[in-house]
Amino acid sequence: MGHFSLKLHNSVFLIIVLVLAGLSGWLFSATKVKYGLDVEGGARFTLQIDKAKLTEAQKADMPLVVNRIQTILRTRAGGIHGAVESNVQRKGTDQFIIEVPGEVDIEEARKAFVTTAALAVYHARNVTTPIAKTRRYEAEDTPVKVEGVSAYQFFERNNPEKIIRPGTPEYKAMIRGWGDPILTGDNLANAKGQIFGNGYRPEFNFTPEGAKKLESWTRRFKQENIAFVLDDKVLSIAPVREGTILSDNAIIEGEFDEKFIKDLVDLLNAGALPVDLIELSSESVDPTIGASALDQILRAGYISLGIIATFIVVYYMFPGTVALVALILYTLFTLTVLKLVGATFSLAAIAGMILSVGMAVDANILIFERIKEELKLGKTLKAAIDLGFKRALPAIVDSNACTILTSLVLMSIGTGSVKGFASTLIIGVAISLFTAVTITRWVLKFLVGAGIGTNPKMYGLSRQWFGEHWESGAVSSPLNIVQNRKRYFFISILTIVIPGVFFFMGGLKPNAEFLGGFESTYLAGNVTKAELDKKIETEYKGGNTKLASAQGQTYFIVTVPPQESFKSIPDNDPEKNSKIAREISNKLGFGGEYRGFESVGPIVQKEAIQGAIKGVIISTL
């Protein structure tokens, strides 16, 4: 009766495993994979609140300010080429990480996130009108392009040679002279574009409160200048026509290109940022390079899985075959769980997944070696299987616990890809513990109970490839490590010194995150890697170069530290990255086509270095 009950118990568990496998397969096929930027390509920004510009009220209610900024950034991210997969995450108390996947123009994306989009309507009281021609300033007849925005320039009436351009202190002082705005972005209900002539123009609709303010102003001031200002740039300025009463809407006269109007409307409808944001780092990844990197890491995964599968089946025979089935189920379970929790499959996360496959096999190896030991001691097969799993369990739990503890440290201290690697590894190790200890055990016991695999010779007892004979003589002929400690100390020192030599020879090349500078990716031009290395030592001391290949093409990845020449490019210049990338290419003289860029400021660099040091120390402790 007891034997029948055990067989029934094993059968029930086997049915549960089959149901889990079927459910996982269905969920896996029904859930979309979410790839990281290093795979899919796209743009990533790290932005920080400019605390110097916070008002006292904002400082007193920072959580509300942060929530408002995050909401606005999410709305803006969704408006970039319909990027519905965009992601905006908080980092710390005052930073945001924004990821926009796909083939994205990083310069356009930067404008969408860094632009405050603070719209204000002013009474331009110090600018001339047809009936007030003696005022200090006069607007030029047509706007000019300034950082991709059509904005008006001004000049002093008594000094027409002096042009007052947007962004200059004189320009901002002129706007301050207009006093408090008639309307602000809070009074805007919505904005939309309308076709006008051969182009487009924006139309603004105001809230009831805004309509009252605007109507009151136009009734009070006749034929006065009304100016629409966006982020200290005057988009429109003109006197209100005689007899016109403005209220719930207004139109900026003129013809604008469609893209400018669309971007403007999207920004205004998303809302104005309550405070300026500082760009700490930015990165753009070419989709071609990402797709090639994915192919390479998946190929490595398939090769690794094939080697592991061959090894465990050849070396452990019957239990190895059972473990291979469990390994396939483990892979299915892990991928399904990762997809269900919305994990991002970055290259680092996929690497963590592949590493956890090795961890899963490691547990099976410990179990099978214990089973072999018990069989050699004369135990029956069923007793050997029970004792093998029981006595290997503490070592498996200890090993996996250490891995999970280290990964938890990486998750709490690391950033970006490090977090992805750690979280994937934790999930993988936890599921591997379940499949190795539970599924392998019950499938093996079910098959043995059914009369399959009952011959001890099918458990690889004769395999002696890795020094098992030392184990059999461990008591009678132990390795005298303590007595020969000088020899082993010497071996240990060599393992430290030899890699150290290569480290100081430049074998370890820091990326932009640790160097705190810029990393550009180019299609390889007309110079060799050796020539480029020699040139970079002259032009960018401390920089380095790496080679990469994707879809049959060769790329140079050039990393350079911060440069004084780059500081002359304003941070708010939407083409800052491409200008720096071109300067690097021109200085090194290889003429490569610019395909990707990463910029890392000192704050992010400091966080990366401190996080790495803390991670090593805390994990070791």
Coordinates of C-alpha atoms in Angstrom, one line a residue:
M1 CA 0.0 0.0 0.0
G2 CA 2.8 2.4 0.9
H3 CA 4.6 1.6 -2.4
F4 CA 1.3 2.3 -4.3
S5 CA 0.9 5.6 -2.4
L6 CA 4.4 6.7 -3.3
K7 CA 3.9 5.9 -7.0
L8 CA 0.6 7.9 -6.9
H9 CA 2.4 10.8 -5.2
N10 CA 5.1 10.8 -7.9
S11 CA 2.5 10.6 -10.6
V12 CA 0.6 13.5 -9.2
F13 CA 3.7 15.6 -9.1
L14 CA 4.6 14.7 -12.6
I15 CA 1.2 15.8 -13.8
I16 CA 1.7 19.2 -11.9
V17 CA 5.1 19.6 -13.7
L18 CA 3.4 18.9 -17.1
V19 CA 0.6 21.4 -16.4
L20 CA 3.2 24.0 -15.3
A21 CA 5.2 23.4 -18.5
G22 CA 2.1 23.8 -20.7
L23 CA 0.9 26.9 -18.9
S24 CA 4.4 28.4 -19.1
G25 CA 4.6 27.7 -22.8
W26 CA 1.2 29.4 -23.5
L27 CA 2.1 32.4 -21.4
F28 CA 5.5 32.7 -23.0
S29 CA 4.1 32.7 -26.5
A30 CA 1.3 35.2 -25.5
T31 CA 3.6 37.7 -23.8
K32 CA 5.7 40.2 -25.8
V33 CA 9.5 40.5 -25.2
K34 CA 10.7 43.8 -24.0
Y35 CA 14.2 44.4 -25.2
G36 CA 16.7 46.9 -23.7
L37 CA 18.1 49.9 -25.6
D38 CA 21.4 48.1 -26.1
V39 CA 19.5 45.5 -28.1
E40 CA 16.7 47.5 -29.7
G41 CA 18.6 50.8 -30.1
G42 CA 17.3 54.2 -29.0
A43 CA 18.1 57.0 -26.7
R44 CA 18.6 57.2 -22.9
F45 CA 18.9 60.3 -20.7
T46 CA 19.7 60.9 -17.1
L47 CA 18.2 64.2 -15.9
Q48 CA 18.4 66.0 -12.6
I49 CA 16.2 68.7 -11.1
D50 CA 18.0 72.0 -11.0
K51 CA 17.6 72.6 -7.2
A52 CA 19.1 76.1 -7.5
K53 CA 16.0 77.2 -9.4
L54 CA 13.4 75.7 -7.0
T55 CA 11.1 78.1 -5.3
E56 CA 10.5 77.9 -1.5
A57 CA 7.1 76.4 -2.1
Q58 CA 8.5 73.7 -4.4
K59 CA 11.2 72.9 -1.8
A60 CA 8.5 72.4 0.8
D61 CA 6.6 70.0 -1.4
M62 CA 9.2 68.1 -3.4
P63 CA 7.3 64.8 -3.8
L64 CA 4.5 66.7 -5.6
V65 CA 7.1 68.4 -7.9
V66 CA 8.8 65.1 -8.7
N67 CA 5.5 63.4 -9.4
R68 CA 4.5 66.3 -11.7
I69 CA 7.8 66.2 -13.6
Q70 CA 7.6 62.4 -14.0
T71 CA 4.1 62.7 -15.4
I72 CA 5.1 65.4 -17.9
L73 CA 8.2 63.4 -19.0
R74 CA 6.1 60.3 -19.6
T75 CA 3.7 62.2 -21.8
R76 CA 6.5 63.8 -23.8
A77 CA 8.3 60.5 -24.2
G78 CA 5.1 59.0 -25.7
G79 CA 5.0 61.8 -28.2
I80 CA 8.4 61.0 -29.7
H81 CA 7.6 59.1 -32.9
G82 CA 4.7 57.4 -31.1
A83 CA 7.2 55.7 -28.7
V84 CA 4.7 53.9 -26.6
E85 CA 7.4 51.7 -25.1
S86 CA 9.2 54.6 -23.6
N87 CA 10.1 54.3 -20.0
V88 CA 10.6 57.1 -17.3
Q89 CA 12.0 56.0 -14.0
R90 CA 13.0 57.9 -10.9
K91 CA 16.5 57.6 -9.5
G92 CA 17.1 58.8 -6.0
T93 CA 15.1 61.8 -4.9
D94 CA 15.9 64.3 -7.8
Q95 CA 16.9 62.3 -10.9
F96 CA 15.0 60.6 -13.8
I97 CA 16.2 58.0 -16.3
I98 CA 14.3 58.2 -19.6
E99 CA 14.6 55.5 -22.2
V100 CA 13.1 55.9 -25.7
P101 CA 13.5 52.7 -27.8
G102 CA 13.8 52.4 -31.5
E103 CA 15.5 54.5 -34.2
V104 CA 15.4 57.9 -32.4
D105 CA 17.1 61.2 -33.3
I106 CA 18.7 61.9 -29.9
E107 CA 19.0 65.6 -30.7
E108 CA 15.2 65.8 -31.1
A109 CA 14.6 63.7 -28.1
R110 CA 16.8 66.0 -26.0
K111 CA 14.7 69.0 -27.0
A112 CA 11.6 67.1 -25.9
F113 CA 12.9 66.4 -22.4
V114 CA 15.2 69.3 -21.5
T115 CA 12.9 72.0 -22.9
T116 CA 10.9 73.5 -20.1
A117 CA 8.1 74.5 -22.5
A118 CA 7.1 77.3 -20.2
L119 CA 4.7 79.4 -22.3
A120 CA 3.9 82.9 -21.2
V121 CA 1.9 85.7 -22.8
Y122 CA 3.3 89.2 -22.2
H123 CA 2.4 92.8 -22.7
A124 CA 5.6 93.9 -24.5
R125 CA 5.4 97.4 -23.1
N126 CA 8.9 98.5 -24.1
V127 CA 8.7 97.5 -27.8
T128 CA 7.5 100.0 -30.4
T129 CA 4.1 99.9 -32.0
P130 CA 2.5 101.9 -34.9
I131 CA 1.1 104.3 -32.3
A132 CA 4.1 104.2 -29.9
K133 CA 7.2 104.7 -32.0
T134 CA 9.6 106.1 -29.4
R135 CA 10.0 103.1 -27.2
R136 CA 13.4 101.5 -26.6
Y137 CA 13.2 98.2 -28.5
E138 CA 12.0 97.3 -31.9
A139 CA 11.3 93.8 -33.3
E140 CA 12.8 92.6 -36.6
D141 CA 10.2 91.9 -39.3
T142 CA 10.7 88.1 -39.6
P143 CA 11.8 85.5 -37.0
V144 CA 15.0 83.5 -37.3
K145 CA 15.8 79.9 -36.4
V146 CA 17.3 79.6 -32.9
E147 CA 18.1 76.0 -31.8
G148 CA 15.4 74.7 -34.1
V149 CA 12.8 77.3 -32.9
S150 CA 11.5 80.3 -35.0
A151 CA 12.0 83.3 -32.7
Y152 CA 12.1 87.1 -33.1
Q153 CA 15.3 89.1 -32.6
F154 CA 15.2 92.7 -31.5
F155 CA 17.4 95.8 -31.7
E156 CA 17.5 99.1 -29.8
R157 CA 15.8 101.9 -31.7
N158 CA 18.7 104.3 -31.1
N159 CA 21.3 101.7 -31.9
P160 CA 19.9 99.5 -34.8
E161 CA 23.4 97.9 -35.4
K162 CA 23.2 96.1 -32.1
I163 CA 21.1 92.9 -32.6
I164 CA 19.6 91.4 -29.4
R165 CA 19.6 87.7 -30.0
P166 CA 17.6 85.0 -28.0
G167 CA 19.6 83.4 -25.2
T168 CA 21.7 86.6 -24.5
P169 CA 21.5 88.4 -21.1
E170 CA 20.1 91.5 -23.0
Y171 CA 17.3 89.5 -24.5
K172 CA 16.2 88.1 -21.1
A173 CA 16.5 91.5 -19.5
M174 CA 14.2 93.0 -22.2
I175 CA 11.6 90.3 -21.4
R176 CA 11.9 90.9 -17.7
G177 CA 11.1 94.6 -18.5
W178 CA 7.7 93.5 -19.7
G179 CA 6.7 92.7 -16.1
D180 CA 4.4 89.9 -15.0
P181 CA 2.9 87.8 -17.8
I182 CA -0.7 88.2 -18.7
L183 CA -1.1 84.4 -19.0
T184 CA 1.1 81.4 -18.1
G185 CA 1.1 77.8 -19.2
D186 CA -1.3 77.0 -16.4
N187 CA -3.9 79.0 -18.2
L188 CA -3.5 76.9 -21.4
A189 CA -6.3 74.4 -22.0
N190 CA -4.8 72.9 -25.1
A191 CA -2.8 73.7 -28.2
K192 CA -3.2 72.5 -31.8
G193 CA -1.8 73.1 -35.2
Q194 CA -3.8 74.4 -38.2
I195 CA -2.9 74.6 -41.9
F196 CA -2.1 78.1 -43.0
G197 CA -0.9 79.0 -46.5
N198 CA 2.0 76.7 -47.4
G199 CA 2.7 75.8 -43.8
Y200 CA 1.2 75.6 -40.3
R201 CA 0.5 77.9 -37.4
P202 CA -0.3 77.2 -33.7
E203 CA -3.7 77.9 -32.1
F204 CA -4.0 78.2 -28.3
N205 CA -7.2 77.6 -26.4
F206 CA -7.3 79.0 -22.9
T207 CA -9.0 77.9 -19.7
P208 CA -12.0 80.0 -18.5
E209 CA -9.8 81.8 -16.0
G210 CA -7.2 82.4 -18.8
A211 CA -9.9 83.7 -21.1
K212 CA -11.1 86.2 -18.5
K213 CA -7.5 87.5 -18.0
L214 CA -6.9 87.9 -21.7
E215 CA -10.2 89.6 -22.3
S216 CA -9.6 92.0 -19.4
W217 CA -6.2 92.9 -20.8
T218 CA -7.4 93.6 -24.4
R219 CA -10.3 95.8 -23.1
R220 CA -7.8 97.8 -21.0
F221 CA -5.0 98.2 -23.5
K222 CA -5.7 99.2 -27.1
Q223 CA -3.4 98.3 -30.0
E224 CA -0.6 97.2 -27.6
N225 CA 2.0 94.6 -28.3
I226 CA 1.1 91.1 -27.2
A227 CA 4.0 88.6 -27.2
F228 CA 4.0 84.8 -26.9
V229 CA 7.2 83.6 -25.2
L230 CA 8.4 80.0 -25.0
D231 CA 11.4 79.3 -22.8
D232 CA 12.7 82.9 -23.1
K233 CA 12.2 82.9 -26.9
V234 CA 9.6 85.3 -28.4
L235 CA 7.6 83.2 -30.9
S236 CA 5.3 86.0 -31.9
I237 CA 4.9 89.7 -31.2
A238 CA 2.4 92.0 -32.7
P239 CA 0.0 94.8 -31.7
V240 CA -3.6 93.7 -31.2
R241 CA -5.8 95.0 -34.0
E242 CA -8.1 97.9 -33.2
G243 CA -11.5 96.7 -32.0
T244 CA -10.2 93.1 -31.4
I245 CA -11.1 91.5 -28.0
L246 CA -9.2 88.3 -27.3
S247 CA -10.6 85.8 -24.9
D248 CA -10.6 82.0 -25.0
N249 CA -8.2 81.5 -27.9
A250 CA -5.4 83.0 -29.9
I251 CA -3.4 82.3 -33.1
I252 CA 0.2 83.0 -33.7
E253 CA 0.4 84.7 -37.1
G254 CA 2.9 83.4 -39.6
E255 CA 3.9 80.2 -41.5
F256 CA 5.8 77.5 -39.6
D257 CA 7.0 74.1 -40.8
E258 CA 4.9 71.1 -39.8
K259 CA 7.5 69.5 -37.6
F260 CA 8.0 72.6 -35.5
I261 CA 4.3 73.0 -34.9
K262 CA 3.8 69.3 -34.0
D263 CA 6.7 69.3 -31.5
L264 CA 5.5 72.6 -30.0
V265 CA 1.9 71.4 -29.7
D266 CA 3.1 68.1 -28.1
L267 CA 5.3 69.9 -25.6
L268 CA 2.6 72.4 -24.6
N269 CA -0.1 69.7 -24.3
A270 CA 2.2 67.6 -22.1
G271 CA 2.5 70.6 -19.8
A272 CA 5.4 72.9 -18.8
L273 CA 8.0 71.5 -16.5
P274 CA 7.8 73.3 -13.1
V275 CA 11.6 73.6 -12.9
D276 CA 14.6 73.2 -15.2
L277 CA 16.3 69.9 -15.6
I278 CA 20.0 69.3 -16.0
E279 CA 21.3 66.6 -18.3
L280 CA 23.7 64.4 -16.4
S281 CA 24.3 61.8 -19.2
S282 CA 22.9 60.8 -22.5
E283 CA 23.3 57.8 -24.8
S284 CA 22.2 56.8 -28.3
V285 CA 22.5 53.2 -29.6
D286 CA 22.3 52.3 -33.2
P287 CA 19.6 49.6 -33.8
T288 CA 21.9 47.8 -36.2
I289 CA 24.7 47.3 -33.6
G290 CA 22.1 46.3 -31.0
A291 CA 20.6 43.6 -33.2
S292 CA 24.0 42.2 -34.0
A293 CA 25.0 42.1 -30.4
L294 CA 21.8 40.3 -29.6
D295 CA 22.6 37.7 -32.3
Q296 CA 26.0 37.2 -30.9
I297 CA 25.0 36.7 -27.3
L298 CA 22.1 34.4 -28.2
R299 CA 24.6 32.4 -30.3
A300 CA 26.8 32.2 -27.3
G301 CA 23.8 31.0 -25.2
Y302 CA 22.9 28.3 -27.7
I303 CA 26.5 27.0 -27.9
S304 CA 26.8 27.0 -24.1
L305 CA 23.5 25.2 -23.7
G306 CA 24.6 22.6 -26.3
I307 CA 27.9 22.0 -24.6
I308 CA 26.2 21.7 -21.2
A309 CA 23.6 19.3 -22.5
T310 CA 26.2 17.1 -24.2
F311 CA 28.3 17.0 -21.0
I312 CA 25.6 16.1 -18.6
V313 CA 24.2 13.4 -20.8
V314 CA 27.5 11.8 -21.7
Y315 CA 29.0 12.1 -18.2
Y316 CA 26.0 11.3 -16.0
M317 CA 24.0 9.3 -18.6
F318 CA 20.5 8.5 -17.4
P319 CA 20.2 11.2 -14.6
G320 CA 22.0 13.6 -16.9
T321 CA 19.2 13.1 -19.5
V322 CA 16.6 13.8 -16.8
A323 CA 18.5 16.9 -15.8
L324 CA 18.5 18.1 -19.4
V325 CA 14.7 17.9 -19.4
A326 CA 14.6 19.8 -16.2
L327 CA 17.1 22.3 -17.7
I328 CA 14.8 22.9 -20.7
L329 CA 11.9 23.4 -18.3
Y330 CA 14.0 25.7 -16.2
T331 CA 14.7 27.9 -19.3
L332 CA 11.1 28.0 -20.2
F333 CA 9.9 28.8 -16.6
T334 CA 12.6 31.6 -16.2
L335 CA 11.9 33.3 -19.6
T336 CA 8.1 33.2 -18.8
V337 CA 8.5 34.7 -15.4
L338 CA 10.8 37.4 -16.7
K339 CA 8.3 38.3 -19.4
L340 CA 5.4 38.3 -17.0
V341 CA 7.1 40.7 -14.5
G342 CA 8.0 43.0 -17.4
A343 CA 11.7 42.5 -17.2
T344 CA 13.8 44.3 -19.8
F345 CA 15.9 41.9 -21.9
S346 CA 19.1 43.9 -22.1
L347 CA 22.4 42.3 -23.1
A348 CA 23.4 42.2 -19.4
A349 CA 20.1 40.7 -18.4
I350 CA 20.5 38.0 -21.1
A351 CA 24.0 37.3 -19.9
G352 CA 22.6 36.9 -16.3
M353 CA 20.1 34.4 -17.7
I354 CA 22.8 32.4 -19.5
L355 CA 24.9 32.4 -16.3
S356 CA 22.0 31.1 -14.3
V357 CA 21.7 28.1 -16.7
G358 CA 25.2 27.2 -15.6
M359 CA 24.1 27.6 -11.9
A360 CA 21.2 25.2 -12.6
V361 CA 23.5 22.5 -14.0
D362 CA 25.9 23.0 -11.1
A363 CA 23.2 22.0 -8.6
N364 CA 22.5 18.8 -10.6
I365 CA 26.2 18.0 -10.7
L366 CA 26.4 18.2 -6.9
I367 CA 23.4 15.9 -6.6
F368 CA 24.6 13.3 -9.1
E369 CA 28.0 13.1 -7.6
R370 CA 26.4 12.5 -4.2
I371 CA 24.3 9.7 -5.7
K372 CA 27.4 8.1 -7.2
E373 CA 29.1 8.2 -3.8
E374 CA 26.2 6.5 -2.1
L375 CA 26.0 3.8 -4.9
K376 CA 29.8 3.2 -4.5
L377 CA 29.2 2.7 -0.7
G378 CA 26.7 -0.1 -1.6
K379 CA 23.4 1.7 -1.1
T380 CA 20.4 0.6 -3.2
L381 CA 19.5 2.9 -6.1
K382 CA 16.4 4.3 -4.4
A383 CA 18.2 5.0 -1.2
A384 CA 21.2 6.5 -3.1
I385 CA 18.8 8.9 -4.9
D386 CA 17.1 10.0 -1.6
L387 CA 20.4 10.4 0.2
G388 CA 22.1 12.1 -2.8
F389 CA 19.4 14.8 -2.9
K390 CA 19.3 15.2 0.9
R391 CA 23.0 15.5 1.4
A392 CA 23.7 17.8 -1.6
L393 CA 20.9 20.2 -0.6
P394 CA 22.9 22.2 2.0
A395 CA 25.7 22.9 -0.4
I396 CA 23.3 23.9 -3.2
V397 CA 21.4 26.2 -0.9
D398 CA 24.6 27.8 0.5
S399 CA 25.9 28.4 -3.1
N400 CA 22.7 29.9 -4.4
A401 CA 22.2 32.0 -1.2
C402 CA 25.6 33.6 -1.8
T403 CA 24.8 34.3 -5.4
I404 CA 21.4 35.9 -4.5
L405 CA 23.0 38.0 -1.7
T406 CA 25.6 39.3 -4.0
S407 CA 22.9 40.0 -6.7
L408 CA 20.8 41.9 -4.1
V409 CA 23.8 44.1 -3.4
L410 CA 24.1 44.8 -7.1
M411 CA 20.4 45.6 -7.4
S412 CA 20.5 48.1 -4.5
I413 CA 23.7 49.8 -5.5
G414 CA 24.1 49.3 -9.2
T415 CA 22.5 51.2 -12.0
G416 CA 21.0 50.4 -15.4
S417 CA 22.4 47.2 -16.9
V418 CA 23.9 46.1 -13.6
K419 CA 20.4 46.1 -12.0
G420 CA 19.1 44.1 -15.1
F421 CA 21.9 41.5 -14.7
A422 CA 21.4 41.1 -11.0
S423 CA 17.5 40.9 -11.1
T424 CA 17.7 38.3 -13.9
L425 CA 20.3 36.3 -12.1
I426 CA 18.2 36.3 -8.9
I427 CA 15.1 35.1 -10.6
G428 CA 17.1 32.5 -12.6
V429 CA 18.9 31.1 -9.5
A430 CA 15.6 30.9 -7.5
I431 CA 13.9 28.9 -10.3
S432 CA 17.0 26.8 -10.9
L433 CA 16.8 25.7 -7.2
F434 CA 13.2 24.6 -7.8
T435 CA 13.9 22.7 -11.0
A436 CA 17.2 21.1 -9.8
V437 CA 16.0 20.0 -6.4
T438 CA 12.3 19.4 -7.1
I439 CA 11.6 18.6 -10.7
T440 CA 14.8 16.5 -11.3
R441 CA 14.2 14.6 -8.1
W442 CA 10.5 13.7 -8.7
V443 CA 10.9 12.9 -12.4
L444 CA 13.9 10.7 -11.6
K445 CA 12.0 8.9 -8.7
F446 CA 8.9 8.5 -11.0
L447 CA 11.0 6.9 -13.7
V448 CA 12.9 4.6 -11.4
G449 CA 9.6 3.6 -9.7
A450 CA 8.3 2.8 -13.1
G451 CA 11.2 0.5 -13.7
I452 CA 13.1 2.9 -16.0
G453 CA 16.8 3.6 -15.3
T454 CA 17.2 1.0 -12.5
N455 CA 20.6 -0.2 -13.6
P456 CA 23.3 1.5 -11.5
K457 CA 25.6 1.4 -14.6
M458 CA 23.4 4.0 -16.2
Y459 CA 24.5 6.6 -13.5
G460 CA 28.1 7.0 -14.8
L461 CA 29.9 5.3 -12.0
S462 CA 32.8 4.5 -14.2
R463 CA 33.4 8.1 -15.2
Q464 CA 36.7 9.3 -13.8
W465 CA 37.6 12.3 -15.9
F466 CA 38.1 15.0 -13.2
G467 CA 40.2 13.4 -10.5
E468 CA 37.6 11.4 -8.6
H469 CA 40.4 9.0 -7.6
W470 CA 41.8 11.8 -5.4
E471 CA 38.4 11.8 -3.6
S472 CA 38.6 8.1 -2.9
G473 CA 42.0 8.5 -1.3
A474 CA 41.2 11.8 0.5
V475 CA 41.4 10.0 3.9
S476 CA 44.4 7.8 3.3
S477 CA 46.4 10.1 1.0
P478 CA 45.3 13.7 1.6
L479 CA 46.8 16.7 -0.2
N480 CA 49.3 18.2 2.2
I481 CA 48.5 21.8 1.5
V482 CA 49.4 23.2 5.0
Q483 CA 52.8 21.4 5.0
N484 CA 53.5 22.7 1.5
R485 CA 52.0 26.1 2.1
K486 CA 55.0 28.0 0.5
R487 CA 54.3 26.3 -2.8
Y488 CA 50.6 27.1 -2.6
F489 CA 51.2 30.7 -1.5
F490 CA 53.5 31.1 -4.5
I491 CA 50.8 29.8 -6.8
S492 CA 48.2 32.1 -5.3
I493 CA 50.5 35.2 -5.6
L494 CA 51.2 34.3 -9.3
T495 CA 47.4 34.3 -10.0
I496 CA 47.3 37.8 -8.6
V497 CA 50.5 39.3 -10.1
I498 CA 50.1 38.0 -13.7
P499 CA 46.7 39.6 -14.3
G500 CA 47.9 42.7 -12.5
V501 CA 50.7 43.1 -15.0
F502 CA 48.2 43.1 -17.9
F503 CA 45.9 45.5 -16.0
F504 CA 48.7 48.1 -15.8
M505 CA 49.6 47.5 -19.4
G506 CA 46.2 48.9 -20.3
G507 CA 44.3 45.7 -20.7
L508 CA 41.3 47.1 -18.9
K509 CA 39.7 49.9 -20.8
P510 CA 37.1 52.0 -18.9
N511 CA 34.0 53.0 -20.7
A512 CA 32.4 56.5 -20.6
E513 CA 30.6 55.7 -17.4
F514 CA 33.8 55.2 -15.4
L515 CA 35.9 57.7 -17.4
G516 CA 33.3 60.4 -17.1
G517 CA 33.5 61.6 -20.7
F518 CA 32.2 60.7 -24.1
E519 CA 31.9 57.5 -26.1
S520 CA 31.3 57.6 -29.9
T521 CA 30.6 54.8 -32.2
Y522 CA 31.6 55.1 -35.8
L523 CA 31.7 53.0 -38.9
A524 CA 35.4 52.2 -39.4
G525 CA 37.0 54.8 -41.7
N526 CA 40.3 54.9 -43.4
V527 CA 42.7 54.1 -40.5
T528 CA 43.7 50.9 -38.7
K529 CA 43.1 50.2 -35.1
A530 CA 46.9 50.6 -34.3
E531 CA 47.0 54.0 -36.0
L532 CA 43.9 55.1 -34.1
D533 CA 45.4 54.0 -30.8
K534 CA 48.5 56.0 -31.5
K535 CA 46.5 59.1 -32.5
I536 CA 44.3 59.0 -29.5
E537 CA 47.2 59.1 -27.1
T538 CA 48.3 62.4 -28.7
E539 CA 44.9 64.0 -29.1
Y540 CA 43.0 62.6 -26.1
K541 CA 45.3 61.5 -23.4
G542 CA 43.6 58.8 -21.3
G543 CA 41.2 57.8 -24.0
N544 CA 40.9 54.4 -25.6
T545 CA 39.5 52.6 -28.7
K546 CA 37.7 49.3 -29.2
L547 CA 36.6 47.4 -32.2
A548 CA 33.2 45.9 -32.8
S549 CA 31.5 44.2 -35.6
A550 CA 27.8 44.1 -36.7
Q551 CA 26.3 42.6 -39.8
G552 CA 29.5 42.3 -41.6
Q553 CA 30.6 45.9 -40.8
T554 CA 33.4 47.1 -38.5
Y555 CA 32.9 49.8 -36.0
F556 CA 35.3 51.9 -33.9
I557 CA 34.2 52.7 -30.3
V558 CA 36.1 55.8 -29.2
T559 CA 36.1 56.8 -25.5
V560 CA 37.6 60.1 -24.5
P561 CA 37.8 62.0 -21.2
P562 CA 36.2 65.5 -20.7
Q563 CA 37.8 68.1 -22.9
E564 CA 38.1 71.9 -22.5
S565 CA 37.1 72.4 -26.1
F566 CA 33.8 70.6 -25.5
K567 CA 32.9 73.0 -22.8
S568 CA 32.4 75.8 -25.3
I569 CA 29.3 74.0 -26.6
P570 CA 26.3 75.0 -24.5
D571 CA 24.6 72.3 -22.6
N572 CA 21.2 73.4 -24.1
D573 CA 22.5 73.1 -27.7
P574 CA 20.3 70.4 -29.2
E575 CA 23.2 69.3 -31.5
K576 CA 25.8 69.1 -28.7
N577 CA 26.4 65.3 -29.0
S578 CA 26.8 65.3 -32.8
K579 CA 29.1 68.3 -32.7
I580 CA 31.4 66.5 -30.2
A581 CA 31.2 63.3 -32.2
R582 CA 32.3 65.2 -35.4
E583 CA 35.1 67.0 -33.5
I584 CA 36.5 63.6 -32.2
S585 CA 36.3 62.1 -35.7
N586 CA 38.0 65.1 -37.3
K587 CA 40.8 65.3 -34.7
L588 CA 41.5 61.6 -35.0
G589 CA 41.3 61.8 -38.8
F590 CA 39.5 58.6 -39.7
G591 CA 36.4 60.1 -41.2
G592 CA 34.1 57.5 -39.7
E593 CA 30.3 57.8 -40.0
Y594 CA 28.8 58.7 -36.6
R595 CA 26.4 55.9 -35.5
G596 CA 26.0 56.3 -31.7
F597 CA 27.0 58.4 -28.8
E598 CA 27.2 58.4 -25.0
S599 CA 27.9 61.4 -22.7
V600 CA 28.5 60.9 -19.0
G601 CA 28.8 63.8 -16.6
P602 CA 30.8 63.9 -13.3
I603 CA 27.8 63.1 -11.1
V604 CA 27.0 59.9 -12.9
Q605 CA 30.7 59.0 -13.1
K606 CA 31.1 59.5 -9.4
E607 CA 28.0 57.3 -8.7
A608 CA 29.3 54.6 -11.0
I609 CA 32.7 54.4 -9.3
Q610 CA 31.3 54.6 -5.8
G611 CA 28.7 52.0 -6.6
A612 CA 31.3 49.6 -7.9
I613 CA 33.5 50.0 -4.8
K614 CA 30.6 49.7 -2.4
G615 CA 29.3 46.7 -4.3
V616 CA 32.6 44.8 -4.0
I617 CA 33.1 45.6 -0.3
I618 CA 29.5 44.9 0.8
S619 CA 29.3 41.7 -1.3
T620 CA 32.6 40.5 0.2
L621 CA 31.4 41.2 3.7

